[in-house]
Amino acid sequence: LRLELENLVAAFWRAVETDAKKAVRLALALDSYFWSRGPKDAHLTVLDAAIAKTHGKSKVRVLCARARLHIGQRDRSSAESDLRRAMALLERNVDPVLEGEVAFLMGELAKNELDWPAAERHQARALELAVQCSDRHLEGRVLAATAQSACR
């Protein structure tokens, strides 16, 4: 993937101008790469551009990716802002899977702030939604995060 990174980034910038859906798909694919390898400034630039070009549930997905980046950088206010925007969008575009992802990330943010009651509340909501939607991936992430919280 590293060898194709330049091509993927170029394809993303072309898609930003011509095809918002493709730009979002590429941004989310690049998110995984940038999350593990950086650079963080390029990561943020790609996510910002994708957010500017999309709406609805797609915007929620990219806002979650950017919130996760901010959480990793310990930028509480930016992460919280992205998650609040995502929840506001979900009020108009109901999606329990995405709501579960937002709740999970809110729990992670609360854990970083050592706000254990809020973290547990958000994790419980995320787990409830994951089970309701049969989202085993999210369910596993929530249970792992809950186990980590229990070890505090």
Tab-separated table of N, CA and C in Angstrom, residues 36 67 69 98 100 116-117 142:
chain	number	residue	atom	x	y	z
A	36	SER	N	-2.271	4.531	10.994
A	36	SER	CA	-1.188	3.676	11.476
A	36	SER	C	0.204	4.185	11.111
A	67	ALA	N	-12.757	12.525	14.342
A	67	ALA	CA	-12.831	12.533	15.811
A	67	ALA	C	-11.855	11.517	16.398
A	69	LEU	N	-9.072	10.561	15.086
A	69	LEU	CA	-7.738	11.158	14.958
A	69	LEU	C	-7.508	12.174	16.076
A	98	LEU	N	-24.174	3.768	12.954
A	98	LEU	CA	-23.348	4.973	13.081
A	98	LEU	C	-23.520	5.609	14.459
A	100	GLY	N	-24.013	3.998	17.150
A	100	GLY	CA	-23.180	3.167	18.014
A	100	GLY	C	-21.718	3.545	17.920
A	116	TRP	N	-14.943	8.282	34.156
A	116	TRP	CA	-15.353	6.885	34.079
A	116	TRP	C	-16.867	6.702	34.003
A	117	PRO	N	-17.678	7.456	34.768
A	117	PRO	CA	-19.131	7.273	34.641
A	117	PRO	C	-19.638	7.595	33.225
A	142	VAL	N	-16.321	-2.524	21.689
A	142	VAL	CA	-16.904	-1.988	22.924
A	142	VAL	C	-16.548	-2.885	24.104
